[in-house]
Coordinates of C-alpha atoms and ligand atoms in Angstrom, one line a residue:
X1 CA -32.1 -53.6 -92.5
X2 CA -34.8 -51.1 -92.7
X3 CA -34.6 -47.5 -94.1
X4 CA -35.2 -44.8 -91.4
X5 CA -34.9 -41.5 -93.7
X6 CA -36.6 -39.5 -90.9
X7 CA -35.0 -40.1 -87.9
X8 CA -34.7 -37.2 -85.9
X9 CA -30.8 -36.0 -85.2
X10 CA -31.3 -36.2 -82.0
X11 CA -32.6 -39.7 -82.0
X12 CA -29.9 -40.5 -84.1
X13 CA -27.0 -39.5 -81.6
X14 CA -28.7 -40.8 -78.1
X15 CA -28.7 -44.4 -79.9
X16 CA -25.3 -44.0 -80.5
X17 CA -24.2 -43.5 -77.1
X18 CA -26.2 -46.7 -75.7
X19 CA -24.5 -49.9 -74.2
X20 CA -21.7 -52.0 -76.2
X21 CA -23.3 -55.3 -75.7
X22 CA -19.9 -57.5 -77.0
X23 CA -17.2 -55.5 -75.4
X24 CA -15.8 -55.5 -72.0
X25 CA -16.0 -53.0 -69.6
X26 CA -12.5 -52.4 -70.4
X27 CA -13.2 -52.5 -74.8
X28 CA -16.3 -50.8 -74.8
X29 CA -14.7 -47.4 -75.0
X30 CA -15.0 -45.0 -78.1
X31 CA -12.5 -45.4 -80.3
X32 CA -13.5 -43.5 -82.8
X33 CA -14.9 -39.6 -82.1
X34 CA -17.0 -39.3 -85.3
X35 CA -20.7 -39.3 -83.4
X36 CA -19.4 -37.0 -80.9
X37 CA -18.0 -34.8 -83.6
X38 CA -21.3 -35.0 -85.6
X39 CA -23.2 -33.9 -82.1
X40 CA -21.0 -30.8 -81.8
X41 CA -21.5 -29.7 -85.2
X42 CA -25.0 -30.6 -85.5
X43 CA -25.6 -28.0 -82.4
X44 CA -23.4 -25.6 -84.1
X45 CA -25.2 -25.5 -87.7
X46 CA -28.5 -26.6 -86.9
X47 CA -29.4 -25.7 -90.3
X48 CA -27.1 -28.7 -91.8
X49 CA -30.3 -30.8 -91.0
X50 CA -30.5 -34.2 -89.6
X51 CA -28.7 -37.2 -90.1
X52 CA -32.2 -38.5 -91.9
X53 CA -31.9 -35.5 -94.3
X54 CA -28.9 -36.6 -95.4
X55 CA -29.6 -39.9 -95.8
X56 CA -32.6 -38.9 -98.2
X57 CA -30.9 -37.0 -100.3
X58 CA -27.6 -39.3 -100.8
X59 CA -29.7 -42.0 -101.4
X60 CA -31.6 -40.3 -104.3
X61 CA -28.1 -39.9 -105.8
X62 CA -26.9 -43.1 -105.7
X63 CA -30.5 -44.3 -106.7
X64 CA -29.4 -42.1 -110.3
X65 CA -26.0 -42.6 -110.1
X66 CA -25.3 -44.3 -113.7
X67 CA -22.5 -46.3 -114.0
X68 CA -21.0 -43.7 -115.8
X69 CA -20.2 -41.4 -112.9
X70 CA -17.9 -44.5 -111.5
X71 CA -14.9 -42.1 -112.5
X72 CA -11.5 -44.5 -113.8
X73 CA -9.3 -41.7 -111.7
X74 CA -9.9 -40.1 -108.7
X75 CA -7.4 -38.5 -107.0
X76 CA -7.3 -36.0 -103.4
X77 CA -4.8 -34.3 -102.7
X78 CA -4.0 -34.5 -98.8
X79 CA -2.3 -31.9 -96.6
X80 CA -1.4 -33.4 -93.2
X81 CA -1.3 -30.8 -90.6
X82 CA 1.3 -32.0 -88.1
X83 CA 0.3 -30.4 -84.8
X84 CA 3.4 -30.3 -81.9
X85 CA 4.5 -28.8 -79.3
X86 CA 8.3 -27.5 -79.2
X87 CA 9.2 -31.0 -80.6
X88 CA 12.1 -31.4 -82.9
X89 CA 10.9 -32.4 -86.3
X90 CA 10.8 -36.4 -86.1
X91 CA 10.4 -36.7 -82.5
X92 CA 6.9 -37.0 -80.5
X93 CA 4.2 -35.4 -82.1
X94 CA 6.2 -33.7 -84.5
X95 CA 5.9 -36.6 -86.3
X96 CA 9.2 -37.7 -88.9
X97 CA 8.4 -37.3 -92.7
X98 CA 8.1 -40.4 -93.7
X99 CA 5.7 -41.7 -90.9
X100 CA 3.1 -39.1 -92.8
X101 CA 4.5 -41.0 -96.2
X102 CA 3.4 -44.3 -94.6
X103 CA -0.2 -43.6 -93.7
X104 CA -0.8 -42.1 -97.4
X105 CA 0.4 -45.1 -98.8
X106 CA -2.1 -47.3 -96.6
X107 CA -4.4 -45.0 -97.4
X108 CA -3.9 -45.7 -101.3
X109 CA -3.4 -49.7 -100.3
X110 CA -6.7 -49.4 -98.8
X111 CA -8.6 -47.4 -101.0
X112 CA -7.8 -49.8 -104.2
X113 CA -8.0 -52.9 -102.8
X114 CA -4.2 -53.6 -103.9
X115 CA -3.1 -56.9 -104.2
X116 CA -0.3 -58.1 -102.1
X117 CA -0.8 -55.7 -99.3
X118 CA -3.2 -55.7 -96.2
X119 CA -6.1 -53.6 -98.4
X120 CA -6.7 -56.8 -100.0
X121 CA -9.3 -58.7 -100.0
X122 CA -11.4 -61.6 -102.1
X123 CA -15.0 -61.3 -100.8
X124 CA -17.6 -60.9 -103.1
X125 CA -19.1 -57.5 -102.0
X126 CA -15.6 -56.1 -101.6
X127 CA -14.7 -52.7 -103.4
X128 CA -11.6 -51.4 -105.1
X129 CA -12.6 -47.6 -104.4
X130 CA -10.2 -46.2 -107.0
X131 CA -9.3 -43.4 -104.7
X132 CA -5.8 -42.1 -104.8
X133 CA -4.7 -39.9 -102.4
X134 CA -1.4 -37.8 -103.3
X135 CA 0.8 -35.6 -100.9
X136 CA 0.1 -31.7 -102.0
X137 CA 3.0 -30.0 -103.2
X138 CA 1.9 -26.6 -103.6
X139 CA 0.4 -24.5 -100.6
X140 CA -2.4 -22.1 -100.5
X141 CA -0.1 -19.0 -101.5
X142 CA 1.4 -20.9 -104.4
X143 CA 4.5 -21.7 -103.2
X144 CA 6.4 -25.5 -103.3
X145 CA 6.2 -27.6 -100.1
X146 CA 9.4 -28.4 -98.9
X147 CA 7.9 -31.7 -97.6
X148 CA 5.2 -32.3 -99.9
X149 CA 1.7 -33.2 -98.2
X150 CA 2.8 -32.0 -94.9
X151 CA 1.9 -28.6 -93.1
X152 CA 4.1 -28.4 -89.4
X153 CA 2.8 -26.4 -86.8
X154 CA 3.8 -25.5 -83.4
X155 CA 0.5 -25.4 -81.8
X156 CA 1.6 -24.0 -78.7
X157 CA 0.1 -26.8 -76.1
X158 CA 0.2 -30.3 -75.7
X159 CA -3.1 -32.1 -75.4
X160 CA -6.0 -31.3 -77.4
X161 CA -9.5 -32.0 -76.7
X162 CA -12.2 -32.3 -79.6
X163 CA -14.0 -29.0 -78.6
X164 CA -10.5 -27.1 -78.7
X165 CA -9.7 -28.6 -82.3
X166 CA -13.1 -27.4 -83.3
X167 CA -13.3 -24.5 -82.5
X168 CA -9.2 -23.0 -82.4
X169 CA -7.2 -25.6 -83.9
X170 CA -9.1 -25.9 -87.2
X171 CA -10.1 -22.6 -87.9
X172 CA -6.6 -21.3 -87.3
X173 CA -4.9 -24.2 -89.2
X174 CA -7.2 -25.3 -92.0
X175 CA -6.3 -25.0 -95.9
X176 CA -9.2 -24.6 -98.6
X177 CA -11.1 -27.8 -98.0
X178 CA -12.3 -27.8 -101.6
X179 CA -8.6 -28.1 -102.8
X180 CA -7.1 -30.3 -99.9
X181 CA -8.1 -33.0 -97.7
X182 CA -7.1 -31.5 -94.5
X183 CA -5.7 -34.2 -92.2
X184 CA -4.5 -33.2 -88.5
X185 CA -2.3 -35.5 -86.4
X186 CA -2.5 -34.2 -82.7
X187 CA -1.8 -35.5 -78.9
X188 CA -5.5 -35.6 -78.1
X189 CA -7.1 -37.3 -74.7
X190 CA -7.7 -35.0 -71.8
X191 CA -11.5 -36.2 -70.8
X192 CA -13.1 -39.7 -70.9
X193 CA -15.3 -38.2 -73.7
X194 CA -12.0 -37.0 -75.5
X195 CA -10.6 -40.4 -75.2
X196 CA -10.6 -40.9 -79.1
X197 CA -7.9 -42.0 -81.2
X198 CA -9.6 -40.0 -84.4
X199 CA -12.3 -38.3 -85.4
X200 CA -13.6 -36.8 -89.1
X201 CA -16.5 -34.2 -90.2
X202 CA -19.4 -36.3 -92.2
X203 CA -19.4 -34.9 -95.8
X204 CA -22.6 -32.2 -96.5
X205 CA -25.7 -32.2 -98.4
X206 CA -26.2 -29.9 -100.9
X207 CA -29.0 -27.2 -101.5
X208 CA -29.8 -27.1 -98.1
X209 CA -32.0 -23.8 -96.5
X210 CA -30.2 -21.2 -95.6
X211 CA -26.5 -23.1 -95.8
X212 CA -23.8 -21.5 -97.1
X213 CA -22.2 -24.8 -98.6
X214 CA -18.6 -23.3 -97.7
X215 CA -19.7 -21.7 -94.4
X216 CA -18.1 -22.1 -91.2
X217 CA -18.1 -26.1 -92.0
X218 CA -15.0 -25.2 -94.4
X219 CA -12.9 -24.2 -91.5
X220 CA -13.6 -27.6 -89.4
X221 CA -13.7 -30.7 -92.2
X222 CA -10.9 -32.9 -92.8
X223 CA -9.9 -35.7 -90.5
X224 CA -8.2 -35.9 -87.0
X225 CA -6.0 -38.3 -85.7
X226 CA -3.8 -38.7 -82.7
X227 CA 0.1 -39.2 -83.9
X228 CA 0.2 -42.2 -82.2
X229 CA -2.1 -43.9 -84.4
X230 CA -1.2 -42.4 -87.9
X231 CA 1.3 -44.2 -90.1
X232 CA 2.2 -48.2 -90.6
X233 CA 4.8 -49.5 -88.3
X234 CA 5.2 -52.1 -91.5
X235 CA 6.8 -49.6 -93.4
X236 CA 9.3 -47.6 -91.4
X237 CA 10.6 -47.4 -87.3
X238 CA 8.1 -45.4 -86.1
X239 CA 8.3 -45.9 -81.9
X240 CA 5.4 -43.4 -81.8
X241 CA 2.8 -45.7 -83.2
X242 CA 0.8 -48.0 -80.4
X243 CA 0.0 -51.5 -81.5
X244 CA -2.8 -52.9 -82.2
X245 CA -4.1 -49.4 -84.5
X246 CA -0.2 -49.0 -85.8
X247 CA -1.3 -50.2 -89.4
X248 CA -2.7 -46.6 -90.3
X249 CA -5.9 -48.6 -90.3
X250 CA -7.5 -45.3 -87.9
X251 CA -6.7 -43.1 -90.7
X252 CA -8.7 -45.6 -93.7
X253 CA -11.5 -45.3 -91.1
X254 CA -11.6 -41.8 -90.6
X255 CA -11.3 -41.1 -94.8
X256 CA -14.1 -43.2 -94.9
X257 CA -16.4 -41.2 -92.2
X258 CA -14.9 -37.9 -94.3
X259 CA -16.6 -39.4 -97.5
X260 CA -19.8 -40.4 -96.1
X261 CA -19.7 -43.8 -94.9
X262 CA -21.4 -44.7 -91.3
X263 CA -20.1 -47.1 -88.7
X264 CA -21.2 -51.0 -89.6
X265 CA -23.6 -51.1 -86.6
X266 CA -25.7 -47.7 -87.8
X267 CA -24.8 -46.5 -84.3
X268 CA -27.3 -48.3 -82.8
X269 CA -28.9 -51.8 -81.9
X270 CA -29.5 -54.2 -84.7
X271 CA -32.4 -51.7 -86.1
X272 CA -29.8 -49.1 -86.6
X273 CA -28.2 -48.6 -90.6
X274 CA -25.4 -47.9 -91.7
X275 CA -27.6 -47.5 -95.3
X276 CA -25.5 -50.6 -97.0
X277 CA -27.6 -53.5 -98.0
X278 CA -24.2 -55.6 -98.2
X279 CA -22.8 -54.6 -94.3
X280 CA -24.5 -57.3 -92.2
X281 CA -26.6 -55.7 -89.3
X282 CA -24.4 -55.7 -86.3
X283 CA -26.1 -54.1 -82.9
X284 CA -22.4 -52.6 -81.8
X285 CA -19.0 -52.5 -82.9
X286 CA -16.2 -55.6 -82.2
X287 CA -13.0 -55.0 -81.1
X288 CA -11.4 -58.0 -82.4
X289 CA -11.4 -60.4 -85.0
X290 CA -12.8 -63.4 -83.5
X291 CA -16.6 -64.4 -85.3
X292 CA -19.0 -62.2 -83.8
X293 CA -23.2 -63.3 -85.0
X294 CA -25.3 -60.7 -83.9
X295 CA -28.7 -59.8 -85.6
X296 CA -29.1 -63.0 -86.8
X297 CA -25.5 -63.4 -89.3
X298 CA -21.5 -62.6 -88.8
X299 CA -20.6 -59.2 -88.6
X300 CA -18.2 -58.0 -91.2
X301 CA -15.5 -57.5 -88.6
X302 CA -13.1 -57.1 -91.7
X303 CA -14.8 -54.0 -92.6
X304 CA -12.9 -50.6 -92.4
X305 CA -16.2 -49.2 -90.6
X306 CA -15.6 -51.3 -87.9
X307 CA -14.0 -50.8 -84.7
X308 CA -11.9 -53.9 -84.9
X309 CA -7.7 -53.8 -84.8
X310 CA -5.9 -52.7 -87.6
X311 CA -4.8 -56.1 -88.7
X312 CA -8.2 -57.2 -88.9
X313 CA -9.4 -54.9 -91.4
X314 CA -9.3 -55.1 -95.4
X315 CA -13.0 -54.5 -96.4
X316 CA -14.8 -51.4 -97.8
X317 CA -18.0 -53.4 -99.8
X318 CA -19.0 -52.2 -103.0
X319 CA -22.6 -50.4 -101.4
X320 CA -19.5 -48.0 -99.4
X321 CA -18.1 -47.4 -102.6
X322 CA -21.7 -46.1 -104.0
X323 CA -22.2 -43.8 -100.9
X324 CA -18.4 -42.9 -101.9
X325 CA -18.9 -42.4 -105.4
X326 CA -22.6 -40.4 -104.5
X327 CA -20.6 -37.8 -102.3
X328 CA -17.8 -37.5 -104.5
X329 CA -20.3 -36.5 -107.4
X330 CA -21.9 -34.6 -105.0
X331 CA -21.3 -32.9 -101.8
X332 CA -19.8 -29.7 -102.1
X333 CA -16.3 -29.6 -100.8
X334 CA -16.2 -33.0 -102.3
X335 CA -16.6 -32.1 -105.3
X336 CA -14.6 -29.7 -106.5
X337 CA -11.5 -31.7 -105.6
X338 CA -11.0 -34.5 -107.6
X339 CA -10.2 -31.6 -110.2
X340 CA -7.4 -29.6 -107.3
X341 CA -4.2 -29.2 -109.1
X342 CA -2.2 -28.7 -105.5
X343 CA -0.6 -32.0 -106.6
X344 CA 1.1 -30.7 -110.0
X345 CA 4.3 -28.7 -109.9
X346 CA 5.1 -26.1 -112.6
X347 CA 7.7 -27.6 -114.5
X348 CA 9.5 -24.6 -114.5
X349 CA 9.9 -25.0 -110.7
X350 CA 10.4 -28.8 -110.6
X351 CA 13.5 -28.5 -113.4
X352 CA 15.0 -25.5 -111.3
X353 CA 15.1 -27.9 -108.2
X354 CA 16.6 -30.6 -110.2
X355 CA 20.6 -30.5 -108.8
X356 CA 23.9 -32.3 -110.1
X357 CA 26.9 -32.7 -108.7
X358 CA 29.9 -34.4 -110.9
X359 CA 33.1 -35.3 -109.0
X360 CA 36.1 -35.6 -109.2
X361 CA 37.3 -33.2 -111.8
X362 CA 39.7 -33.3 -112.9
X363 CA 39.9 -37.1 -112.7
X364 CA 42.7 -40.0 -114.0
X365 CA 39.7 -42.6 -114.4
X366 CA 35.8 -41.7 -113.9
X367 CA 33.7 -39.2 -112.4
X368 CA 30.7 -39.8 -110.3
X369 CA 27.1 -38.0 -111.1
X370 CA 24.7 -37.7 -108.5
X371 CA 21.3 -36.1 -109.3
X372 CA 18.8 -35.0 -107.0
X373 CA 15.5 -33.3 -107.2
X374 CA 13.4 -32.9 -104.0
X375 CA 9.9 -32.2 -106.3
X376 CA 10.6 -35.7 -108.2
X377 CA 8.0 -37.8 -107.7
X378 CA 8.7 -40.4 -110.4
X379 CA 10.2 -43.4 -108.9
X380 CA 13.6 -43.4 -110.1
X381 CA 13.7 -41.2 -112.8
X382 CA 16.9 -42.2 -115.3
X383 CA 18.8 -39.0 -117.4
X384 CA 20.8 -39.1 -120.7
X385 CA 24.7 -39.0 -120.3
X386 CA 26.7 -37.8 -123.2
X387 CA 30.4 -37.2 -123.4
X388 CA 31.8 -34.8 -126.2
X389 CA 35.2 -34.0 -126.9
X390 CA 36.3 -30.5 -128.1
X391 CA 35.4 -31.1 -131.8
X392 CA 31.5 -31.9 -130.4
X393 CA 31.9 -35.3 -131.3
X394 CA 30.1 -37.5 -128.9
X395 CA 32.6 -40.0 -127.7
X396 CA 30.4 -41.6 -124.7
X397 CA 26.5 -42.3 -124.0
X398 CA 25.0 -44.0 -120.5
X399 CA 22.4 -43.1 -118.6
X400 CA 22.4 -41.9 -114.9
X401 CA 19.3 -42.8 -112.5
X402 CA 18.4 -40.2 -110.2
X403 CA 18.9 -40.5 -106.4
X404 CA 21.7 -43.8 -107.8
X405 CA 25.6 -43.7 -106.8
X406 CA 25.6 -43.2 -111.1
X407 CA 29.7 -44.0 -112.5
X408 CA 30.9 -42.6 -115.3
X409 CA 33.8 -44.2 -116.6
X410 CA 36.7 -42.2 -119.1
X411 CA 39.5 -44.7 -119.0
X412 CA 39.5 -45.8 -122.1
X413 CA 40.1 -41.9 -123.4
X414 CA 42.2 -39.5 -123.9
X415 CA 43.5 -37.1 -121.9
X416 CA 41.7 -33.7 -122.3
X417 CA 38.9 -31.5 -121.9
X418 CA 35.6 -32.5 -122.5
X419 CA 31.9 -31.6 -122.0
X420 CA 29.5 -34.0 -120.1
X421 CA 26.0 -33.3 -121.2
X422 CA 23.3 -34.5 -118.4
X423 CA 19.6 -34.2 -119.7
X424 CA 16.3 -35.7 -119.5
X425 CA 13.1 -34.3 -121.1
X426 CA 12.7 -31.0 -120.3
X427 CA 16.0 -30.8 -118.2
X428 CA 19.5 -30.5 -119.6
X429 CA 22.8 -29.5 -117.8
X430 CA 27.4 -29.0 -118.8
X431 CA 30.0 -29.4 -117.2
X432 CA 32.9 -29.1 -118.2
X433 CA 35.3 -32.3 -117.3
X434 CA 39.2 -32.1 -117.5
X435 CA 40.7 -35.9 -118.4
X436 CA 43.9 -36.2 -116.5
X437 CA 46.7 -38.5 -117.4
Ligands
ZN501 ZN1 -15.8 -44.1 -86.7

C-alpha cells in the first residue's frame, strides 16, 4: 500500500463514505461512527490539521521509536460513564456493575493476546499490546468510587445522537482525559447517520499551530458505545447485549480508534491505508468471517479494525501495536496516563473499608468470620487468625480468606474468654470471643 501523507481532510472523509462493494444492501451500514466523528471534529478544530498531518508526524515517531520505548507495563485507567434515563441501576441502560466488569476484562483479553480466551491468536504478525486497562477507584475530587471504574448518570433523555454527545453529553460528563480513559455507554440511534453502535475521538498530534493540546478536544475524547453492545454475554446474564457484537468486541475496536489505529480498509478503495504494512489492503470492510480476497490477497477479517462480528475477531498485528506504542509515547492526553494513579487507593482508606463480622458469640463449638472489603482488588486475599486465651498465650492459628464462608473451630477448648486476633499486612482487628460450655 502506498503512503499518502498529504491527503487533504477533506479527501480523506468523502472516500470514506463511498460504496461497500462486499456488503449487502442490508450489511453495508456503518457500524462504527469513528469517520463521522472525525468529520465533526475536524470542522470544529480546523486547526488539529488533516488526517495526512497526522499520519506524517506518527510515522516519524514510530520511524525513531527504539525498542526501548516498548514499555513492559502499561496500564489506563478507565472510567465508564453509564448514561440512563430514570432506569434502576442494572436494568436498561443503566447498565448492572458487572456488565461494565465484563467489557474491561475483554478489553485486557484483547489487549494482551491472552491465551485461552477469544484475544488469542497464533499468526505471525499478531501483537500482545501489553495494555492493561484497570477500573478507576478514585474520582476527580479524590474521593473512593463506590463502584470502581464506573461513573452513573441520569442524563435526562433517552436517545442520543453523535452531535448531542458531542457537544452536551461530553462536555458536561467528561473526567480529566489525561488521568482517565473516558468511556460512555449510551442508547444512541435516532438518524440513519446516527445509526452507530460506537464511536471514539482519534488520538492528537502534538506541537501543532495554534492548538492548545488540552483545548476543547479534552472535553470530547474517550470512547462511545451503545449499552447494548458493551460487555461479554460469555461472562455474565446480560439480556441487554444484542448478538452477534455481544463479545465486547465494539469496545476493543473503539480503544483501538482512541489509540490511533485506522480501519483495515484505510476508508477507502484498495488505494486507501490504514498506514500498516502487515494489514492486507482490503477496499471496504466485511461483515463476516467467510474468506474475503480483495486487492489482490485475504483480508484480515480477524482483525479488531475490522467490521466483522465479535466472534470473528482476535487480531491487532504488531504494525497496530507500533502506531499504539507511537501515540502512547506521544500524543498528549496519551501520554500523561500510563503514569495516572486514579487506580491506587490510599491504604489508609482501603484498611478503613476492610469489615469483619464474627458470629456466634458466645458460641458452644465455633464461630464464623466473614471479611469483606469493597476496595479489595486482590483476588482472594487470605488474613492471619490467632486465638489467645487470657494469659496471651496463643492457643489457635488458621487463616481466613476474604469474601470465604471462613470456620473457626473452639471445640477442642476450654470454656472461657478469649481474644480472636484477625490481621493481614497492614490490617489487624479483636474481638473478644466468650467459649460457652
Ligand atoms: Zn471503526
Amino acid at each position: 500500500m502506498g503512503f499518502n501523507f498529504h491527503l487533504p481532510v477533506s479527501a480523506f472523509f468523502l472516500a470514506a463514505v463511498s460504496l461497500l462493494p462486499k456488503a449487502t444492501a442490508q450489511e453495508a451500514w456503518e457500524k462504527c461512527g469513528f469517520v463521522a466523528a472525525e468529520a465533526l471534529l475536524s470542522a470544529n478544530y480546523p486547526q488539529e490539521g488533516t488526517a495526512g498531518y497526522f499520519e506524517e508526524w506518527i510515522a516519524e515517531r514510530i520511524a525513531r521509536q527504539p525498542e526501548l520505548n516498548y514499555r513492559s507495563s502499561m496500564t489506563i485507567p478507565v472510567i465508564v460513564h453509564v448514561i440512563y434515563y430514570g432506569e434502576k441501576t442494572g436494568s436498561g441502560a443503566n447498565i448492572p456493575y458487572e456488565q461494565v466488569l465484563s467489557q474491561i476484562e475483554v478489553l485486557n483479553e484483547d489487549f494482551n493476546r491472552m491465551p485461552n480466551t477469544n484475544g488469542y491468536n497464533t499468526l505471525d504478525a499478531g501483537a500482545d499490546i501489553g495494555i492493561t486497562f484497570c477500573p478507576a477507584t478514585i474520582a476527580p475530587d479524590g474521593s473512593i468510587l463506590d463502584e470502581p471504574g464506573v461513573d452513573r448518570v441520569d442524563g435526562g433523555q433517552l436517545k442520543w445522537t453523535m452531535d448531542q454527545i458531542q457537544s452536551a453529553l461530553k462536555p458536561k460528563t467528561y473526567w480529566d482525559p489525561a488521568r482517565y480513559l473516558n468511556i460512555w455507554t449510551v442508547y444512541m440511534g435516532t438518524s440513519r447517520r446516527d445509526n452507530v453502535i460506537g464511536y471514539a475521538q482519534f488520538p492528537s498530534a502534538s506541537g501543532l499551530e495554534g492548538l492548545n493540546d488540552n483545548g476543547g478536544l479534552a472535553a470530547t475524547d474517550g470512547v462511545v458505545i451503545d449499552y447494548r453492545y458493551f460487555g461479554s454475554s460469555e461472562k455474565g446474564n446480560f439480556p441487554n447485549l444484542v448478538s452477534p457484537y455481544d463479545l465486547g468486541r465494539v469496545a476493543t475496536h473503539e480503544v483501538g480508534h482512541w489509540l490511533g489505529l485506522r480501519h483495515i480498509w484505510g476508508d477507502g478503495g484498495c488505494g486507501a491505508d490504514d498506514y500498516c504494512a502487515d494489514t492486507p489492503g482490503a477496499d471496504g470492510p466485511n461483515y463476516d468471517c467467510a474468506t474475503h480476497v480483495s486487492c489482490g490477497s485475504r483480508d484480515m477479517v480477524e482483525n479488531y479494525m475490522d467490521y466483522t462480528t465479535d466472534a470473528c475477531m482476535n487480531v491487532f498485528t504488531q504494525d497496530q501495536k507500533a502506531r499504539i506504542i507511537a501515540v502512547l509515547n506521544n500524543s498528549p492526553r496519551r501520554k500523561e496516563l500510563l503514569t495516572s494513579d486514579v487506580c491506587d487507593i490510599p491504604v489508609t482508606k482501603r484498611i478503613a473499608s476492610t469489615q469483619v463480622i464474627v458470629y456466634p458469640n458466645p458460641t458452644p463449638d465455633a464461630v464464623q468470620v466473614e471479611i469483606s472489603n469493597p476496595l479489595e482488588f486482590e483476588s482472594a486475599p487470605t488474613y492471619d487468625v490467632a486465638l489467645y486465651d487470657p494469659s496471651g498465650r496463643q492457643v489457635l492459628a488458621t487463616t481466613a480468606t476474604l469474601g470465604a464462608a471462613n470456620e473457626v473451630d473452639l471445640g477442642a477448648l476450654p470454656a472461657g474468654l478469649y481474644i480472636l486476633r484477625i490481621s493481614r499486612a497492614d490490617f489487624s482487628v479483636h474481638f473478644k470471643i466468650i467459649k460457652a460450655r
